[in-house]
Coordinates of C-alpha atoms in Angstrom, one line a residue:
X5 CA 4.8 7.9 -2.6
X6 CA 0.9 9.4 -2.3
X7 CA -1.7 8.1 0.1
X8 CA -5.0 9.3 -0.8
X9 CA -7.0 8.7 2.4
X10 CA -10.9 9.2 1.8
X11 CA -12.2 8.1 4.9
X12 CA -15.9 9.5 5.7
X13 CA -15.9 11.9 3.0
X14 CA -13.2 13.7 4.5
X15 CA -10.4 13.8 2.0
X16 CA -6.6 14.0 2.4
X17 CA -3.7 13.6 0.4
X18 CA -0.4 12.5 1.8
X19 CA 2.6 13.5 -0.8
X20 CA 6.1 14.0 -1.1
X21 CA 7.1 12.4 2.0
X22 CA 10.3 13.6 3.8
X23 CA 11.1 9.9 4.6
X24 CA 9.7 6.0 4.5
X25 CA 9.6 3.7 7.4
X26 CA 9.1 0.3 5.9
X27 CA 10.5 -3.3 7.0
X28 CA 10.2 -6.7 5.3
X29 CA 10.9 -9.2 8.5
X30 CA 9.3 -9.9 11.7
X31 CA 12.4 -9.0 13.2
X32 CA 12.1 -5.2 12.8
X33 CA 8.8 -4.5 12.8
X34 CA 9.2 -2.9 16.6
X35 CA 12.2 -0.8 15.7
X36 CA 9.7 0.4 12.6
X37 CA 7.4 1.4 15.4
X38 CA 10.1 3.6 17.6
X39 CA 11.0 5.1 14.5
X40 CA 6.9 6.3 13.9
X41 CA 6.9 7.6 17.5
X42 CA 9.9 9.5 17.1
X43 CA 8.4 11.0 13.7
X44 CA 5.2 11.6 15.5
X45 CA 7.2 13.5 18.5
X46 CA 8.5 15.7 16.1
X47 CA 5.2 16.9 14.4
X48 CA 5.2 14.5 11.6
X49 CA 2.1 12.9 10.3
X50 CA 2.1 9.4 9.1
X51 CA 0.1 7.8 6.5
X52 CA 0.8 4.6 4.6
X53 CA -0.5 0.8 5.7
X54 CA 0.6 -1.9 7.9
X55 CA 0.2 -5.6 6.5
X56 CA -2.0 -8.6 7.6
X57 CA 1.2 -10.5 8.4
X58 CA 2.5 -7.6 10.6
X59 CA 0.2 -9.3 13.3
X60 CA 2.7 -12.4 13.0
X61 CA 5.3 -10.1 14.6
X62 CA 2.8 -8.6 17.2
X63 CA 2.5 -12.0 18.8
X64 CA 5.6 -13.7 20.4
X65 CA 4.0 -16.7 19.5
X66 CA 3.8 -16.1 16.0
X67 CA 6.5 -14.5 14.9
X68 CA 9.2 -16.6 12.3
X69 CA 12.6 -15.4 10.6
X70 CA 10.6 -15.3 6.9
X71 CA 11.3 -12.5 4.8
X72 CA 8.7 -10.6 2.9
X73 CA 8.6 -10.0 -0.4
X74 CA 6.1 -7.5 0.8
X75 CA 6.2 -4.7 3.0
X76 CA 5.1 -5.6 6.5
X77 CA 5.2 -1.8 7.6
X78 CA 5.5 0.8 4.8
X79 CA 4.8 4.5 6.2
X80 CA 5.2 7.7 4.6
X81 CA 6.2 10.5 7.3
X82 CA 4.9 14.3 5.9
X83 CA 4.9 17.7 6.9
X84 CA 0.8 17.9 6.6
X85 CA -1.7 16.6 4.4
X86 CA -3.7 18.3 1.2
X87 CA -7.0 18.8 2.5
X88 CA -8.2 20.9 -0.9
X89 CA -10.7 18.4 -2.3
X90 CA -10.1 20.0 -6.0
X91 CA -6.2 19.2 -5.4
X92 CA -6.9 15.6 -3.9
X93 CA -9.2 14.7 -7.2
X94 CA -6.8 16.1 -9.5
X95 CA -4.0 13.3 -9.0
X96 CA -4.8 11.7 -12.4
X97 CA -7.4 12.7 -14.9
X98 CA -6.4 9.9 -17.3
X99 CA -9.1 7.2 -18.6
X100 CA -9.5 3.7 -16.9
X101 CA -8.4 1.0 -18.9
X102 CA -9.5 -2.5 -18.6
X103 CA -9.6 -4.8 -15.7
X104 CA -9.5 -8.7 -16.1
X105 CA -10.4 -11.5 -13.5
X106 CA -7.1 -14.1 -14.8
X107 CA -7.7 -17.2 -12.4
X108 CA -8.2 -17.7 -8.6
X109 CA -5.4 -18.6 -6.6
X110 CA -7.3 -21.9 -5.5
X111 CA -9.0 -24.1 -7.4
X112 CA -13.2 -24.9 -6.3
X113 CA -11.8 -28.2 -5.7
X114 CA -8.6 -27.0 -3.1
X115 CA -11.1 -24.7 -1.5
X116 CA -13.7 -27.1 -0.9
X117 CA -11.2 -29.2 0.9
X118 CA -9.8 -26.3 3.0
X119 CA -13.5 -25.4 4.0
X120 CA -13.9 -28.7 5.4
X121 CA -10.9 -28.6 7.2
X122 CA -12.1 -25.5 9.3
X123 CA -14.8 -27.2 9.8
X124 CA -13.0 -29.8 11.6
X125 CA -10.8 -27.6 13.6
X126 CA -14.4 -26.0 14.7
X127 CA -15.5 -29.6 15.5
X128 CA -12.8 -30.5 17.5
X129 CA -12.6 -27.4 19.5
X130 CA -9.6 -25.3 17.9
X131 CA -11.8 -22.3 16.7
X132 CA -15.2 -21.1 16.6
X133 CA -14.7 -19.3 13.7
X134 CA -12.4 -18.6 10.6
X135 CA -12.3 -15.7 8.1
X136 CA -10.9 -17.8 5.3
X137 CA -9.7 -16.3 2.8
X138 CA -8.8 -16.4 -1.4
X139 CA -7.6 -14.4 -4.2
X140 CA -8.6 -13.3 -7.5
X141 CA -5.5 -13.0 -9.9
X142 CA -6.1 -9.8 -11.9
X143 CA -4.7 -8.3 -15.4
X144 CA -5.1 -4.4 -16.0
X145 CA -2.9 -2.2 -18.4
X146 CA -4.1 1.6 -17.2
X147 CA -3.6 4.3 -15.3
X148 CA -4.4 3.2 -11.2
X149 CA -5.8 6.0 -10.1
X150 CA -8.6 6.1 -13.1
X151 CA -9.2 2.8 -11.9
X152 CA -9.8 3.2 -8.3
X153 CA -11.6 6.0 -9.5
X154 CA -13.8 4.1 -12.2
X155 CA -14.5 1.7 -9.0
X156 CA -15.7 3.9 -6.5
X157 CA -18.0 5.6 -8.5
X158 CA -19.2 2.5 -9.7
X159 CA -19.8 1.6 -5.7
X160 CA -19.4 4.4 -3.2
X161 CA -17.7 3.0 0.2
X162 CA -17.1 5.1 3.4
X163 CA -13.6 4.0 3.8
X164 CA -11.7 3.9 0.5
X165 CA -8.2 4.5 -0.1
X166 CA -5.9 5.1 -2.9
X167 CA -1.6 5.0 -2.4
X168 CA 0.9 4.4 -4.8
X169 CA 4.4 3.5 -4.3
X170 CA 7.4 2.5 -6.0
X171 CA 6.5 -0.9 -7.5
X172 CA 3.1 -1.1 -6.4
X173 CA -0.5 0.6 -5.8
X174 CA -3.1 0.1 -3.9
X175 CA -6.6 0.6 -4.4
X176 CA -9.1 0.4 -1.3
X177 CA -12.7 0.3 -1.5
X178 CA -13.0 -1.0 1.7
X179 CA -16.7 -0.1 3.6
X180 CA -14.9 -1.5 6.9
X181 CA -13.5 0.7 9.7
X182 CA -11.1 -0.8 11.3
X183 CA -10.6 2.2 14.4
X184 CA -10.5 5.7 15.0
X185 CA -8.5 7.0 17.8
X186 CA -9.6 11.1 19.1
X187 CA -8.0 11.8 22.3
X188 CA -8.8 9.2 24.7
X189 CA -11.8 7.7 23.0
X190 CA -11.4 5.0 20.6
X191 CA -13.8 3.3 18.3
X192 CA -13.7 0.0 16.1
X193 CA -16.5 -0.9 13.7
X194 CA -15.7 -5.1 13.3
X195 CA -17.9 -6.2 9.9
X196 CA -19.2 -9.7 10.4
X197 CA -22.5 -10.9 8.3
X198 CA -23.2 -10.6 4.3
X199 CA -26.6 -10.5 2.4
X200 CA -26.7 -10.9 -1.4
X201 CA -29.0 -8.1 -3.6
X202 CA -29.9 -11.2 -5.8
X203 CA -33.6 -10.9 -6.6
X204 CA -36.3 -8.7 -5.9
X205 CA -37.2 -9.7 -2.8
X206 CA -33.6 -9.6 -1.5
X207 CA -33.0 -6.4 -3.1
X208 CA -35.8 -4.6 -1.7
X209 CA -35.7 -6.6 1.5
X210 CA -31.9 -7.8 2.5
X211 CA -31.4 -5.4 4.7
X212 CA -34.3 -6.4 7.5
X213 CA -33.4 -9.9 6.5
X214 CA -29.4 -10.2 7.3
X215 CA -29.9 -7.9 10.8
X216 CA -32.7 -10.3 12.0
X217 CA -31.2 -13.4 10.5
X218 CA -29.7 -15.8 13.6
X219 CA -26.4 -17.3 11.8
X220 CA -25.5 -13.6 10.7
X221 CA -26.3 -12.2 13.7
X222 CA -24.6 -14.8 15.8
X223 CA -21.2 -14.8 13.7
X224 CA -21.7 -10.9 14.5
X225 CA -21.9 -11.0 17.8
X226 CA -18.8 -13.0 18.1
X227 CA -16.6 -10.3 16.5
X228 CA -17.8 -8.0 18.3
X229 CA -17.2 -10.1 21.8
X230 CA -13.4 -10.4 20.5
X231 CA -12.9 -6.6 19.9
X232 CA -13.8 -6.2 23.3
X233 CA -11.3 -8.1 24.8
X234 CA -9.2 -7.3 22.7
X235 CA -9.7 -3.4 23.4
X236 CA -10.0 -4.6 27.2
X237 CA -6.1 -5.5 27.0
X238 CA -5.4 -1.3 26.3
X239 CA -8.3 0.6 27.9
X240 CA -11.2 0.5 30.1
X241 CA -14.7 1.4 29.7
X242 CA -15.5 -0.7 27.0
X243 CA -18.9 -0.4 25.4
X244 CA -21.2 -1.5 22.4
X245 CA -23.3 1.3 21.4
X246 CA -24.5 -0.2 18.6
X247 CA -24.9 -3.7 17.2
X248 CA -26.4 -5.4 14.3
X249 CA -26.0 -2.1 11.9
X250 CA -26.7 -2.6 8.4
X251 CA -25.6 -0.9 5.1
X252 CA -26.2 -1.4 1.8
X253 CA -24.0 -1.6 -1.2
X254 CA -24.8 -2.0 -5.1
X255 CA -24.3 -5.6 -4.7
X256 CA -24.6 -6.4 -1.0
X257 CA -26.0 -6.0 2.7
X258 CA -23.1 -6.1 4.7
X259 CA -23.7 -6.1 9.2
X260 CA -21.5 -4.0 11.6
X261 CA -21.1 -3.1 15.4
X262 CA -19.3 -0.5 17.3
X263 CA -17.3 -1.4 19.8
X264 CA -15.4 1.8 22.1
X265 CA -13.2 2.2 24.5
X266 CA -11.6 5.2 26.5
X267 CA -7.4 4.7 26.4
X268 CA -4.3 6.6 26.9
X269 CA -4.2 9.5 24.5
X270 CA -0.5 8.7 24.6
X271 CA -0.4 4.9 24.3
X272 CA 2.3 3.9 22.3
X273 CA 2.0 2.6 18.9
X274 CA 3.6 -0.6 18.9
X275 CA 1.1 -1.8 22.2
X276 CA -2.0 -0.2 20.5
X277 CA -1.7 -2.6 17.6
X278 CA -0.3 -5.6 19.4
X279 CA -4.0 -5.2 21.1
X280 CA -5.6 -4.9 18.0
X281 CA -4.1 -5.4 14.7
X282 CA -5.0 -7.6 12.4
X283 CA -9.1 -6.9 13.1
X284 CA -11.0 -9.9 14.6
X285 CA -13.1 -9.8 12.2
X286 CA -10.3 -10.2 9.5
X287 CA -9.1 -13.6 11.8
X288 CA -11.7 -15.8 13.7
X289 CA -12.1 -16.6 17.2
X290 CA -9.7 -17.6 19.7
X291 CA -7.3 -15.0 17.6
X292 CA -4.1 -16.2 17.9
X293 CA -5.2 -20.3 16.9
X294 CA -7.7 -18.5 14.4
X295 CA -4.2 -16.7 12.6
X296 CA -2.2 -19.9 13.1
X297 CA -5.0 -22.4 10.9
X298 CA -5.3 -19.0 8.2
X299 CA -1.1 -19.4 8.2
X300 CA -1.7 -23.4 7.5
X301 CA -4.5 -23.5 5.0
X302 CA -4.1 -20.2 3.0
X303 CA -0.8 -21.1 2.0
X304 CA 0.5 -17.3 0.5
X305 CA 0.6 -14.3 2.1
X306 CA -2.4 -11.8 2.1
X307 CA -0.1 -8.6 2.2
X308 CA -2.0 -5.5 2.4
X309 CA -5.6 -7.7 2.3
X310 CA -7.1 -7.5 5.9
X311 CA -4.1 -5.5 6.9
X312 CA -4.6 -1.4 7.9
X313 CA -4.5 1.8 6.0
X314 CA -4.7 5.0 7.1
X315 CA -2.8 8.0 8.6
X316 CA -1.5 9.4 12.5
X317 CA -1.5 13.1 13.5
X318 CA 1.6 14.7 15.4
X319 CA -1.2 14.3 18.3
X320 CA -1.7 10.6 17.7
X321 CA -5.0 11.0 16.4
X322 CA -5.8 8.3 13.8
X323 CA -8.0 6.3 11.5
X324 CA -7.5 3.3 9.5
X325 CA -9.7 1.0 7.9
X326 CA -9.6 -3.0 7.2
X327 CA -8.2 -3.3 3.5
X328 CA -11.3 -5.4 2.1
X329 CA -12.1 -5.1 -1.4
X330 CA -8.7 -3.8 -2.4
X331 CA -6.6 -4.4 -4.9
X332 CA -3.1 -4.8 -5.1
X333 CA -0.8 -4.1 -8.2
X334 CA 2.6 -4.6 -9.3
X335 CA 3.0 -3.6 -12.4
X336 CA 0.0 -4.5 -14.4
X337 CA -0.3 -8.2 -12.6
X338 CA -2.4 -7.2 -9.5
X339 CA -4.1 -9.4 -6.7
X340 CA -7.4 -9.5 -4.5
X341 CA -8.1 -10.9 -1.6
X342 CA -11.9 -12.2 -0.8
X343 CA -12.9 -13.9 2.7
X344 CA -15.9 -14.7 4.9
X345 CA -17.0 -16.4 8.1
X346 CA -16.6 -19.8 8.2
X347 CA -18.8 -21.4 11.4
X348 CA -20.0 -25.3 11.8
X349 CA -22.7 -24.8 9.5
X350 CA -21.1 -23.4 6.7
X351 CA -20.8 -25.3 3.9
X352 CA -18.0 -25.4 0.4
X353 CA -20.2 -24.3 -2.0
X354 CA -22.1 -21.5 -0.2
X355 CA -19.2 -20.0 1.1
X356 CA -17.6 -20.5 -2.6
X357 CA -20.5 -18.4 -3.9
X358 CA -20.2 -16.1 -1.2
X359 CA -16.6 -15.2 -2.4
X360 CA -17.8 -14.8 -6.4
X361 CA -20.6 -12.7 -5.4
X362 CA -18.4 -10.2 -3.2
X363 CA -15.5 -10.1 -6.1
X364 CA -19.1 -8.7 -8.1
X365 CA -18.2 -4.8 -7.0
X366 CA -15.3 -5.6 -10.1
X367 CA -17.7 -7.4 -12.5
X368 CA -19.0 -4.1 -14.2
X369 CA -15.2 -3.2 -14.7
X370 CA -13.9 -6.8 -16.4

């Protein structure tokens, strides 16, 4: 197994792990968790991902007897990582081959019907928000890495990712931090709010007109309300030191906030993610009804999509990110997963073109 972890331009490659910790049932995601702090005790760095449907298992309420097909958990323990750029880059030097878009995984139709269904649950008082979510069914014959390669090139991201496995691979372009953990302090970056390039005006312009626009903004604002309870349940002096950030992308304006906290250097693993994994702004708002509609209407699993990747230091140090724009392959069949906000006035076929315009950062590649 190699992780490749290229979080803010800082390289490291995870290889040749001594062991994996992996599950595939709700059941034994917490003895998964003992067995990382154990690792961790002994000097061990981790790096591998934990699953969207992981945070079933976090929450007593949630949790079933399914199996996965997928791992829920899946970390590699190591010695240390490669931090020699020219060794990290020389994992494959093999040409991309070529990526197809196959189907969707709902039709416009299904969709549609789902979108109005969130809109009811928002109407009735349920939710006050949804990150709904599809997939894009994908053919590709090729070497991965050359791929994930080929992609970030095409569209630099500060959080991508690259691990491959026995039976699958992952490639993360994600721009989305999901949090980093140094010492005490801890920060979270929730994304919430989207601006297309399309046009001149919106190319040159997008930027000043998602961070000032009031649905955007308000949608942002929500996220950012829910990571700080959430971070509120594990630490104290919580803080938004910046809201309303905006970045742009080759094909997009996409809106962040920061959210901190100050917590137990120490805190165990399995209570830092029961506070926090999945990322709010992966789920909606109340969380737990917000996971329990996305359970009902989505109807598969989202696997590593909106999940966590990323590594732990012997000192519990960490960073993951929020597995957006990432692919998933098993064998040369492969699977992306493509979401947004849904509120009250969100309608079918915005947020329909909303999805086909973020699955753009592939288009080039087809």
């Amino acid at each position: 197994m190699k992780v490749l972890i290229e979080f803010e331009k800082s390289p490291l490659l995870f290889k040749d792990p001594k062991k994996i910790i992996s599950c595939h049932a709700h059941d034994e995601v917490a003895s998964c968790f003992v067995e990382m702090e154990n690792e961790i005790a002994s000097g061990h760095y981790l790096a591998g991902f934990i699953s969207y449907e992981a945070g079933y298992a976090l929450e007593q309420k949630l949790a079933t007897d399914k199996g996965y097909d997928f791992p829920l958990i899946y970390m590699g323990v190591y010695e240390r990582p490669v931090k020699n750029a020219v060794d990290v880059r020389s994992i494959s030097r093999k040409a991309a081959g070529r990526l197809e878009i196959v189907t969707t995984n709902k039709s416009r139709q299904e969709y549609f019907e789902d979108i109005d269904a969130i809109r009811s649950f928002i109407e009735r008082g349920d939710v006050y928000q949804i990150t709904y979510c599809m997939k894009f069914l994908l053919g590709y014959k090729g070497d991965k890495y050359a791929l994930y390669r080929e992609l970030f090139d095409a569209q630099p991201v500060p959080y991508p990712a690259f691990l491959e496995a026995e039976g699958f691979s992952v490639l993360s372009l994600s721009p989305e931090l999901f949090m980093k953990k140094n010492g005490t302090h801890i920060v979270t970056k929730p994304m919430k709010g989207t601006w297309f390039r399309e046009g001149i005006m919106n190319n040159l312009f997008g930027g000043h007109f998602l961070e000032h626009d009031p649905k955007n903004r308000a949608e942002n604002v929500m996220i950012a309300d829910l990571l700080r309870n959430d971070l509120g349940r594990i630490g104290n002096n919580i803080r938004a030191p910046k809201l309303f950030e905006v970045a742009g992308y080759r094909t997009l304006f996409q809106m962040t906030s920061t959210v901190t906290a100050s917590i137990d250097a120490d805190i165990l693993l399995h209570d830092l993610f029961k506070a926090l994994h999945p990322s709010g702004s992966v789920t909606g708002a109340p969380k737990i009804r917000a996971m329990e509609v996305i359970r009902q209407l989505e109807g598969e699993d989202r696997k590593i999509y909106t999940g966590a990747i990323g590594y732990i230091t012997p000192d519990k140090d960490l960073m993951f990110n929020v597995p957006i724009r990432t692919l998933l392959f098993r064998g040369n069949a492969g699977e992306m997963g493509v979401g947004g906000g849904i509120v009250w006035d969100s309608t079918p076929q915005g947020e329909w073109d909303e999805c086909m315009i973020k699955a753009g950062f592939i288009n080039p590649l087809k």
